[in-house]
Coordinates of C-alpha atoms in Angstrom, one line a residue:
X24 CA 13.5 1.2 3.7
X25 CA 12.2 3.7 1.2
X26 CA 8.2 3.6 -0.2
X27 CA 9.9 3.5 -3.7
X28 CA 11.3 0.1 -2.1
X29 CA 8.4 -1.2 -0.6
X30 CA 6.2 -0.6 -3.6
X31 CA 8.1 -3.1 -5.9
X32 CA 5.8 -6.0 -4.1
X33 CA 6.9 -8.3 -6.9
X34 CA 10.4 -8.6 -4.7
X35 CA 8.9 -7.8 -1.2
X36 CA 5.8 -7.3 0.4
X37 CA 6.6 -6.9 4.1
X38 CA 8.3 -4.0 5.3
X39 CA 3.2 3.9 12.6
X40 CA 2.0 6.3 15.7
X41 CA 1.8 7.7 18.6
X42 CA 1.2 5.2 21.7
X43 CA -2.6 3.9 21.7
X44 CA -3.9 5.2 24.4
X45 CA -7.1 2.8 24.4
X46 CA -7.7 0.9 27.3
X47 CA -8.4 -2.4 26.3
X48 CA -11.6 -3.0 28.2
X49 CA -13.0 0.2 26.8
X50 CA -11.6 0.0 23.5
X51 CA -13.1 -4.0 22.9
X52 CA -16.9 -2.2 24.2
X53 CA -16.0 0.9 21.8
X54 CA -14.9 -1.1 19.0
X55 CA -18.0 -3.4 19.5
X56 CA -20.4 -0.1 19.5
X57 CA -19.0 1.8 16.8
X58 CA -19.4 -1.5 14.5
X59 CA -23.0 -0.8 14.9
X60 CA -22.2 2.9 14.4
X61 CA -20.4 2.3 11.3
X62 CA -23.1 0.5 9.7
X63 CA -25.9 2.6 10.6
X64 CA -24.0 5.9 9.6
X65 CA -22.8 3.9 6.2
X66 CA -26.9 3.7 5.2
X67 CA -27.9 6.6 6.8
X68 CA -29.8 9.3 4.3
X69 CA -26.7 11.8 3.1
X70 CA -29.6 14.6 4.9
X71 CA -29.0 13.1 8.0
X72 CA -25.4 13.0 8.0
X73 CA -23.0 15.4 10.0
X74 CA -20.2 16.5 8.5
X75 CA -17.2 15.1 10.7
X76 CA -15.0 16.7 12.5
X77 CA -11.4 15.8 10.4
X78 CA -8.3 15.1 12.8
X79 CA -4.9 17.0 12.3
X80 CA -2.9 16.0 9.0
X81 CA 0.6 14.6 9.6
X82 CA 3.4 16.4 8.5
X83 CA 6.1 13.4 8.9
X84 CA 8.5 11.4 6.4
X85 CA 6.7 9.3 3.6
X86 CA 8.7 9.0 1.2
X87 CA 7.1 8.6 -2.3
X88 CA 9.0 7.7 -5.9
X89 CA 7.3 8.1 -8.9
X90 CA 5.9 5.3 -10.4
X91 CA 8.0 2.6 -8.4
X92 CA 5.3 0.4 -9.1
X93 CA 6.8 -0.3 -12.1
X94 CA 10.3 1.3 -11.9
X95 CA 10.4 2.3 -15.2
X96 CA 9.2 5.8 -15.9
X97 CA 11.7 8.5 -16.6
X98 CA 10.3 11.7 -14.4
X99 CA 11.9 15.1 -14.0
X100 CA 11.3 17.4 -10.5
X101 CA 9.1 20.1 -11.2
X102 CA 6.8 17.9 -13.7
X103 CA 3.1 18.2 -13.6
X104 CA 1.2 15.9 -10.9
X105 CA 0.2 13.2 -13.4
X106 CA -2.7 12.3 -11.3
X107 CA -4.7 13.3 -8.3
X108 CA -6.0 10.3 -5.7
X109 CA -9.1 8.4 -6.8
X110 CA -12.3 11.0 -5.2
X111 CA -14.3 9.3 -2.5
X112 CA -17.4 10.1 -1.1
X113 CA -17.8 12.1 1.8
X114 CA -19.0 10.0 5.4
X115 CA -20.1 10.8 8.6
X116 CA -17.8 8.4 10.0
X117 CA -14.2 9.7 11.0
X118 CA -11.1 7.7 10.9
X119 CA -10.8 6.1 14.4
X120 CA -14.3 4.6 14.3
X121 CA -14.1 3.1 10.9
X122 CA -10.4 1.7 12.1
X123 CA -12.0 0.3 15.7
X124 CA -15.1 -1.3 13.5
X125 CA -12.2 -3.1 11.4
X126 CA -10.7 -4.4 14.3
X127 CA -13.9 -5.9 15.0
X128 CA -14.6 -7.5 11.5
X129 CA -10.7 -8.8 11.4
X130 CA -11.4 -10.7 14.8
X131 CA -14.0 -12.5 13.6
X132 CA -12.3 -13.8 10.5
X133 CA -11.4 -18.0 10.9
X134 CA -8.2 -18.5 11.3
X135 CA -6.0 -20.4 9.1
X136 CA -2.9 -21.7 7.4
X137 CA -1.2 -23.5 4.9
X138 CA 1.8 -24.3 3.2
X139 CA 2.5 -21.8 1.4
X140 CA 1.0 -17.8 1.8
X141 CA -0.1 -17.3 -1.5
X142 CA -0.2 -13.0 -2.8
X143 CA -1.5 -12.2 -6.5
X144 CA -1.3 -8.1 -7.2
X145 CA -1.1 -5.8 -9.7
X146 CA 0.9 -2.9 -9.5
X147 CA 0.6 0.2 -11.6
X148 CA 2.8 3.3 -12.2
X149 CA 1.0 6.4 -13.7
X150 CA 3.5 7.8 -16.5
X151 CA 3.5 11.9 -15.9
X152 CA 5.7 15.0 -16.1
X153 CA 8.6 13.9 -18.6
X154 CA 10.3 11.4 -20.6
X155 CA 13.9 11.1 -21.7
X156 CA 14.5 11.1 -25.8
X157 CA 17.5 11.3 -27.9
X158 CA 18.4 14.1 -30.0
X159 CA 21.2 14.1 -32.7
X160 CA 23.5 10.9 -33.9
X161 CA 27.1 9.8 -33.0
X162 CA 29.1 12.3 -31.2
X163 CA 26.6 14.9 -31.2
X164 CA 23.5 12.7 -30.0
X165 CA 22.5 14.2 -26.6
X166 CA 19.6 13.2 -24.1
X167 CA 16.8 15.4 -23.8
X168 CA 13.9 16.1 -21.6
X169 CA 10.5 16.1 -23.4
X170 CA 6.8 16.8 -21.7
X171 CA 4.7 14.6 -21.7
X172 CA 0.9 15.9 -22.7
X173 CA -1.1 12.6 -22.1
X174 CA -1.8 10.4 -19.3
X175 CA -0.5 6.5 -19.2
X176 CA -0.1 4.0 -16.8
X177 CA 2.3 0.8 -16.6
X178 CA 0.6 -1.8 -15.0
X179 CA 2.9 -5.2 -14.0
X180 CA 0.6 -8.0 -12.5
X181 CA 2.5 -10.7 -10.1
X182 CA 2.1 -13.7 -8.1
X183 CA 3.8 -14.7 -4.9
X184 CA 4.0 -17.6 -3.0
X185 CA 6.4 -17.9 0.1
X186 CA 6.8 -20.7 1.7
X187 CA 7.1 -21.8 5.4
X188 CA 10.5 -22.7 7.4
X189 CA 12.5 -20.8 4.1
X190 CA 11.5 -23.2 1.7
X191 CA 11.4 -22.9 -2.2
X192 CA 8.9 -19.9 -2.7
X193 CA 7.8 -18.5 -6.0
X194 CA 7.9 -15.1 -7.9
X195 CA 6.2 -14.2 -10.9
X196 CA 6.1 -10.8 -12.5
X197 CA 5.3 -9.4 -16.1
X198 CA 4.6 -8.7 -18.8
X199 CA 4.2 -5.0 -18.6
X200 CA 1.3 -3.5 -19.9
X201 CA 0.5 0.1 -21.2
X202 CA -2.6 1.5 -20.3
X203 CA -4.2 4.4 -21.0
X204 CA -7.7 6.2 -19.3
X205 CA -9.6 7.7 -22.5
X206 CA -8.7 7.2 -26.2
X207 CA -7.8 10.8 -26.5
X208 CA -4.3 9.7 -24.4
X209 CA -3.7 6.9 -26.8
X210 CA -4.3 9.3 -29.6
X211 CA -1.6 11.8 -28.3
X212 CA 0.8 8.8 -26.9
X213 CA 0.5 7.9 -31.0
X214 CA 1.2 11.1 -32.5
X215 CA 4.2 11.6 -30.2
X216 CA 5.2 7.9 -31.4
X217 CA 4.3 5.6 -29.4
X218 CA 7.3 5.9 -27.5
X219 CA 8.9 2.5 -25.3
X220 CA 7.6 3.8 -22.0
X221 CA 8.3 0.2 -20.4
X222 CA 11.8 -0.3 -19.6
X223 CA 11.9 -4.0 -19.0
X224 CA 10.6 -7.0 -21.4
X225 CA 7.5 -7.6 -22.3
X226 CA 7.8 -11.4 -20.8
X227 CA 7.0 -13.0 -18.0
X228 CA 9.8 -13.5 -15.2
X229 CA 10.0 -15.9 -12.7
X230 CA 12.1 -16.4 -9.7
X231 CA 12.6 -19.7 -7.5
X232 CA 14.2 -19.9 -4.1
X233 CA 13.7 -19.7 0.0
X234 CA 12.3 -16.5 0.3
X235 CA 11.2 -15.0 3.6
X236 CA 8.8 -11.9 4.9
X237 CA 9.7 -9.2 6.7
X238 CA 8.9 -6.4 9.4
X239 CA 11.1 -2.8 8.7
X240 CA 14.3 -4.1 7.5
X241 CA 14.5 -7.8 9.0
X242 CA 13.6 -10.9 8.1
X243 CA 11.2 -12.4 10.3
X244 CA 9.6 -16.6 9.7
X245 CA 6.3 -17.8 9.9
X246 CA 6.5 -18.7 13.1
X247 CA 7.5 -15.1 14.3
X248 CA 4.6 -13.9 12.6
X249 CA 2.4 -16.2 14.1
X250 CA 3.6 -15.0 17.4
X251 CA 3.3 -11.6 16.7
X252 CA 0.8 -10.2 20.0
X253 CA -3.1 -9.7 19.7
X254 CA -3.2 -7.5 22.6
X255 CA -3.1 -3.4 20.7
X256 CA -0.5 -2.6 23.6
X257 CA 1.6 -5.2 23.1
X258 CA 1.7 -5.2 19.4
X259 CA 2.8 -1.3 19.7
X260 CA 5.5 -2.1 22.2
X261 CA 7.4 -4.7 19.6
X262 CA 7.0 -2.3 16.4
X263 CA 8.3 0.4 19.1
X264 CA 11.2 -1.6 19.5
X265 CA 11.9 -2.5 15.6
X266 CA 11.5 0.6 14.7
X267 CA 14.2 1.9 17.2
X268 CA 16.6 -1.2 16.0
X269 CA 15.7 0.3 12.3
X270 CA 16.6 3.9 13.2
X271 CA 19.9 2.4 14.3
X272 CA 20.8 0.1 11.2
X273 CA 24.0 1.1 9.8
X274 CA 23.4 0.2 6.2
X275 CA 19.8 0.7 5.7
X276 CA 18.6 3.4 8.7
X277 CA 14.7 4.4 8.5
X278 CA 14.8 8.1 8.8
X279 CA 11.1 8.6 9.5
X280 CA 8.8 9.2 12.6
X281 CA 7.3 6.0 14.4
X282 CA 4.2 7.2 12.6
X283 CA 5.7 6.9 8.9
X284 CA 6.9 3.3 10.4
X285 CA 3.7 2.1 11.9
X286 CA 1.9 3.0 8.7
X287 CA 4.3 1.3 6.1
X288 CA 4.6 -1.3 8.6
X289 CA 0.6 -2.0 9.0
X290 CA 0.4 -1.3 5.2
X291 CA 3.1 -4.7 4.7
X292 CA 1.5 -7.2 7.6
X293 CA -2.1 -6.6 6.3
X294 CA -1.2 -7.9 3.2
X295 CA 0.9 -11.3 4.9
X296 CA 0.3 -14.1 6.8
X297 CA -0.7 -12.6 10.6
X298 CA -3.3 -14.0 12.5
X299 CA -6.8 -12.5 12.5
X300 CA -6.0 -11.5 16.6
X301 CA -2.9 -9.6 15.3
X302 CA -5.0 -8.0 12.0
X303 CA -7.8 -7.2 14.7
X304 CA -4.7 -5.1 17.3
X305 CA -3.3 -4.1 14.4
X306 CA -6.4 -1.6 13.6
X307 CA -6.7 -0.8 17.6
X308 CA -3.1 0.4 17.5
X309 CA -4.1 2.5 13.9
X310 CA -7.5 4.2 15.7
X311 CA -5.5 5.6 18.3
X312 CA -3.2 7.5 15.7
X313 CA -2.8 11.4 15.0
X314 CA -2.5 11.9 11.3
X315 CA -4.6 9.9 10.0
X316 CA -7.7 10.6 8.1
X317 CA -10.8 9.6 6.5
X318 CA -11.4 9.3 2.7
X319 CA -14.6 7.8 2.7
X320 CA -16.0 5.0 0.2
X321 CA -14.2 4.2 -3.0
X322 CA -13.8 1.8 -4.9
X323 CA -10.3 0.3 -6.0
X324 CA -9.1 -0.5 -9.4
X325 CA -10.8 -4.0 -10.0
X326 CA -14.0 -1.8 -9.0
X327 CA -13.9 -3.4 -5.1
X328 CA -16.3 -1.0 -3.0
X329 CA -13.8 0.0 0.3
X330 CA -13.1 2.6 2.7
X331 CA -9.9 4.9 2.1
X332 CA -7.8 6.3 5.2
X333 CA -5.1 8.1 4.4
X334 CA -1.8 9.6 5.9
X335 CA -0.7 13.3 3.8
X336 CA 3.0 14.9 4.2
X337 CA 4.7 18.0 3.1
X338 CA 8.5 17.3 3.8
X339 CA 9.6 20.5 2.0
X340 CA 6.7 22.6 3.3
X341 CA 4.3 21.6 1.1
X342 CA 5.9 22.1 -2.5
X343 CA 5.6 18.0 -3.0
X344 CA 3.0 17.0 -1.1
X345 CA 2.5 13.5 -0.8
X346 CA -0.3 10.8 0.2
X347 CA -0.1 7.6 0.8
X348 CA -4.0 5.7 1.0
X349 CA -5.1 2.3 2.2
X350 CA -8.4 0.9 0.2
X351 CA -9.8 -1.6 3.2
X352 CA -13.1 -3.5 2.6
X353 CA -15.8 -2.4 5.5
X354 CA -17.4 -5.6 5.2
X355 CA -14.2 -7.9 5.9
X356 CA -11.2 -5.6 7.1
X357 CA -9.4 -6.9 4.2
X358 CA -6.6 -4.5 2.1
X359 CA -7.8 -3.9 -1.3
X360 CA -5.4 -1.3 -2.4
X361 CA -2.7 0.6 -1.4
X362 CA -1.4 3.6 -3.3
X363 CA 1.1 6.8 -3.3
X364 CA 0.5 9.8 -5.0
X365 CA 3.2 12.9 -4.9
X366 CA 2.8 16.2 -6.7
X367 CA 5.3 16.4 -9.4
X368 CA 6.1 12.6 -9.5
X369 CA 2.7 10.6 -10.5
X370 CA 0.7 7.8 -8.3
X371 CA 2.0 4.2 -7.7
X372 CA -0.5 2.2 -6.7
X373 CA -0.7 -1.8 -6.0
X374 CA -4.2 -3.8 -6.1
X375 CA -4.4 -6.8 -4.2
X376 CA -6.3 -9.4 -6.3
X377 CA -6.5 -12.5 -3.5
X378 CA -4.1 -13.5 -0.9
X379 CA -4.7 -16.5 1.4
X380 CA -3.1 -19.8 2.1
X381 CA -2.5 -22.5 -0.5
X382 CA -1.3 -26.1 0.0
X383 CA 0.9 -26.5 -3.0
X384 CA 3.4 -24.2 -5.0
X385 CA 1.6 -22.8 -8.2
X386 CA -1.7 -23.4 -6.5
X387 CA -4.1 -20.4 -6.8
X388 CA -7.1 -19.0 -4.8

């Protein structure tokens, strides 16, 4: 279970930390208080505003691919980072409170359910570093590396819908799209000419067939999900013991900490069908993480105002390091946005559009 895996969300969207250490009752009163917290310190004049204390980064085992969003750009090691994470503003509040005030806002959410658990996304891989092109004919043509001196991203929208008890789900992804951020990028992406930088069709695909989520690398149903605990110890304890089954698995064995786990793993089930008491332990077990820091507001790429946490790594002592950020709305606890950005390699990111229950196949929110 690789984050170049997980971030192909057209194919799967389900796929970590030390033990909390909250007590529940004190953590439900904390959680409760810093929501007011949150808020106040959200509005309060920058002047007022202490500069917060920032917890330890985590040197553990993300592992990012370039543009695996898309899965079509042709990198080379050592190429220049195509892009740096989106800049957020600077808060006052630090990464546990914001994460217990979430908890708080994903309790209150109704809960509900439907036929099918309806996911619409777009995923976009930054084009960076290199590109392969051919030099020569017949016997002496020869592949080549060649810099690339402008910035281009693939972006490949899709639709999901799965379907309870391993029904007949659908899959929709495509067409590819080019983008570019200023017209000076187009301009050079022209005068190097206009090379094919997608490597699939231009079409729409679409896949049919009982499809089902998943936690780490097993399939789980609805109803497992459904059952999944909304007490913050609880929840920890059964991650803790998938994550031990995964570090076992003889054909696909997650070589990460517990904290890479939990924080792919939380990344996947905010973005399925769990129940708002689950989404709400979910964040408890996330506050009482190492490794995990604040960002501050943002906004993600539909222009969604959100709060960013992130999770940095340096597996090789810090030549490629990577972060991975979650884009979560303060107001509802909803994922906007999750993203991966690695020196050397460019930024994958996926944007969740809408995501909630429908009561048909092809219906849409």
């Amino acid at each position: 279970m690789t984050t170049g895996e997980k971030m192909k969300d057209a194919d799967t969207i389900f796929r970590e930390l030390k033990p909390a250490a909250l007590d529940e009752l004190a953590g439900d009163a904390h959680a409760r208080r810093r929501d007011g917290d949150l808020a106040r310190a959200m509005h309060a004049p920058a002047a007022r505003r202490r500069r917060a204390r920032r917890p330890v980064l985590l040197v553990a085992g993300v592992a990012a691919a370039a543009c695996a969003a898309a899965g079509t750009v042709v990198l080379a090691n050592g190429g220049e980072p195509a892009s740096r994470p989106p800049a957020a503003g600077r808060e006052a509040v630090d990464a546990r409170t914001f994460l217990l005030a979430s908890a708080t806002a994903a309790a209150k959410a109704p809960a509900a359910t439907g036929r099918y658990w309806y996911n619409r996304q777009r995923t976009s891989g930054e084009v960076g570093g290199y590109r392969t092109v051919v030099v020569g004919k017949g016997p002496d043509a020869r592949k080549v590396k060649k810099k690339i001196s402008y910035r281009a991203s693939i972006e490949t929208p899709g639709e999901m819908w799965l379907a309870r008890d391993q029904g007949k789900g659908r899959k929709i992804s495509g067409p590819e799209k080019l983008v570019f951020p200023t017209a000076g990028d187009e301009a050079g992406w022209r005068k190097d000419g206009s090379p094919r930088l997608v490597s699939g069709s231009n079409e729409k695909r679409i896949w049919e067939g009982p499809s089902r989520p998943s936690i780490g690398n097993d399939e789980v149903s609805f109803k497992e999900l459904a059952a999944l605990p909304t007490d913050a110890g609880r929840l920890q304890a059964v991650l803790r013991d998938r994550y031990a089954r995964d570090l076992k698995d003889s054909e696909n064995p997650f070589t990460g900490t517990f904290t890479v786990y939990l924080w792919e793993t939380a990344r996947d089930l905010l973005a399925g069908p769990i129940t708002p008491g689950t989404k709400s332990a979910l964040f408890k077990v996330l506050a009482g993480q190492p490794g995990i820091r604040m960002a501050g507001r943002t906004t993600d790429r539909l222009g969604r105002p959100g709060m960013a946490v992130t999770v940095k790594e340096a597996p090789d002592g810090g030549a490629n390091a990577t972060e991975s950020r979650l884009v979560i709305s303060a107001k509802t606890a909803d994922l906007l946005e999750f993203g991966v950005w690695e020196s050397g390699y460019g930024a994958g990111v996926t944007t969740y559009e809408k995501m909630g229950w429908v009561g048909a196949l092809g219906a849409r929110l």
